[in-house]
């Protein structure tokens, strides 16, 4: 592949991954993701029980994760439940790994 085209493709993949990297860039958000890996869904109170921060702070981190496209929210009654939504992020990561494997051989 032409070097310029390869660089453009890599830049495009990284630009698409940027929101996910930003969402995962904080240790508290990483901890929330780790909690949700083991659960189908959790509400703010359940998450806050495992995170040494106030509910409003946990809610703020959940908002960032939602904006990054890493979690989805579902309302059940009066409660909001959060679950992982990794499909698009995983697909982009796979593209990046494939690109690196194919284009960066030594």
mmCIF file of C-alpha atoms in Angstrom, residues 19-106:
data_model
loop_
_atom_site.group_PDB
_atom_site.id
_atom_site.type_symbol
_atom_site.label_atom_id
_atom_site.label_comp_id
_atom_site.label_asym_id
_atom_site.label_seq_id
_atom_site.Cartn_x
_atom_site.Cartn_y
_atom_site.Cartn_z
ATOM 1 C CA UNK A 19 -13.891 9.110 21.627
ATOM 2 C CA UNK A 20 -13.422 5.595 22.993
ATOM 3 C CA UNK A 21 -9.845 6.296 24.083
ATOM 4 C CA UNK A 22 -10.978 9.531 25.734
ATOM 5 C CA UNK A 23 -13.826 7.745 27.481
ATOM 6 C CA UNK A 24 -11.454 5.107 28.812
ATOM 7 C CA UNK A 25 -8.767 7.636 29.736
ATOM 8 C CA UNK A 26 -9.732 7.950 33.390
ATOM 9 C CA UNK A 27 -9.132 5.276 36.076
ATOM 10 C CA UNK A 28 -12.634 5.743 37.537
ATOM 11 C CA UNK A 29 -14.237 5.160 34.136
ATOM 12 C CA UNK A 30 -12.018 2.105 33.658
ATOM 13 C CA UNK A 31 -13.257 0.823 37.003
ATOM 14 C CA UNK A 32 -16.880 1.385 35.963
ATOM 15 C CA UNK A 33 -16.277 -0.531 32.729
ATOM 16 C CA UNK A 34 -14.716 -3.371 34.737
ATOM 17 C CA UNK A 35 -17.806 -3.527 36.955
ATOM 18 C CA UNK A 36 -20.129 -3.636 33.959
ATOM 19 C CA UNK A 37 -18.156 -6.432 32.315
ATOM 20 C CA UNK A 38 -19.356 -8.788 35.045
ATOM 21 C CA UNK A 39 -22.957 -7.518 35.155
ATOM 22 C CA UNK A 40 -25.684 -7.303 32.554
ATOM 23 C CA UNK A 41 -26.563 -3.830 33.811
ATOM 24 C CA UNK A 42 -26.294 -1.682 36.940
ATOM 25 C CA UNK A 43 -27.870 1.521 38.194
ATOM 26 C CA UNK A 44 -25.938 4.490 39.605
ATOM 27 C CA UNK A 45 -26.457 3.398 43.210
ATOM 28 C CA UNK A 46 -25.124 -0.094 42.502
ATOM 29 C CA UNK A 47 -22.098 1.316 40.686
ATOM 30 C CA UNK A 48 -21.438 3.915 43.401
ATOM 31 C CA UNK A 49 -21.316 1.124 46.015
ATOM 32 C CA UNK A 50 -18.126 -0.101 44.325
ATOM 33 C CA UNK A 51 -16.550 3.260 43.490
ATOM 34 C CA UNK A 52 -15.142 5.455 46.285
ATOM 35 C CA UNK A 53 -16.913 8.573 45.000
ATOM 36 C CA UNK A 54 -20.240 10.323 45.384
ATOM 37 C CA UNK A 55 -23.232 9.409 43.236
ATOM 38 C CA UNK A 56 -23.060 12.750 41.346
ATOM 39 C CA UNK A 57 -19.403 12.081 40.488
ATOM 40 C CA UNK A 58 -20.229 8.547 39.341
ATOM 41 C CA UNK A 59 -23.103 9.979 37.274
ATOM 42 C CA UNK A 60 -20.699 12.417 35.648
ATOM 43 C CA UNK A 61 -18.361 9.577 34.654
ATOM 44 C CA UNK A 62 -21.313 7.561 33.345
ATOM 45 C CA UNK A 63 -22.324 10.533 31.205
ATOM 46 C CA UNK A 64 -18.834 10.690 29.684
ATOM 47 C CA UNK A 65 -18.872 6.946 28.983
ATOM 48 C CA UNK A 66 -22.315 7.282 27.383
ATOM 49 C CA UNK A 67 -21.193 10.211 25.216
ATOM 50 C CA UNK A 68 -18.152 8.182 24.159
ATOM 51 C CA UNK A 69 -20.446 5.378 22.992
ATOM 52 C CA UNK A 70 -19.123 2.830 25.482
ATOM 53 C CA UNK A 71 -22.300 2.316 27.487
ATOM 54 C CA UNK A 72 -26.039 2.467 26.865
ATOM 55 C CA UNK A 73 -28.778 3.519 29.259
ATOM 56 C CA UNK A 74 -32.104 1.773 29.676
ATOM 57 C CA UNK A 75 -34.871 3.100 31.876
ATOM 58 C CA UNK A 76 -36.649 0.488 34.009
ATOM 59 C CA UNK A 77 -39.395 2.090 36.056
ATOM 60 C CA UNK A 78 -37.829 5.132 37.679
ATOM 61 C CA UNK A 79 -34.266 3.778 37.547
ATOM 62 C CA UNK A 80 -31.683 4.204 34.812
ATOM 63 C CA UNK A 81 -29.598 1.088 34.155
ATOM 64 C CA UNK A 82 -26.252 1.166 32.395
ATOM 65 C CA UNK A 83 -24.781 -1.601 30.268
ATOM 66 C CA UNK A 84 -21.750 -1.973 28.042
ATOM 67 C CA UNK A 85 -22.024 -1.155 24.355
ATOM 68 C CA UNK A 86 -18.679 -2.149 22.864
ATOM 69 C CA UNK A 87 -19.603 -3.485 19.411
ATOM 70 C CA UNK A 88 -18.505 -0.453 17.402
ATOM 71 C CA UNK A 89 -15.376 0.128 19.499
ATOM 72 C CA UNK A 90 -14.350 -3.525 19.130
ATOM 73 C CA UNK A 91 -14.891 -3.418 15.361
ATOM 74 C CA UNK A 92 -12.668 -0.333 15.076
ATOM 75 C CA UNK A 93 -9.993 -1.885 17.302
ATOM 76 C CA UNK A 94 -10.011 -4.957 15.077
ATOM 77 C CA UNK A 95 -9.522 -2.696 12.041
ATOM 78 C CA UNK A 96 -6.565 -1.051 13.763
ATOM 79 C CA UNK A 97 -4.988 -4.377 14.729
ATOM 80 C CA UNK A 98 -5.497 -5.727 11.209
ATOM 81 C CA UNK A 99 -3.997 -2.582 9.695
ATOM 82 C CA UNK A 100 -0.944 -2.745 11.964
ATOM 83 C CA UNK A 101 -0.472 -6.459 11.292
ATOM 84 C CA UNK A 102 -0.660 -5.975 7.521
ATOM 85 C CA UNK A 103 1.088 -2.648 7.049
ATOM 86 C CA UNK A 104 3.722 -2.537 9.762
ATOM 87 C CA UNK A 105 5.577 -5.759 9.084
ATOM 88 C CA UNK A 106 9.310 -5.493 9.569
#
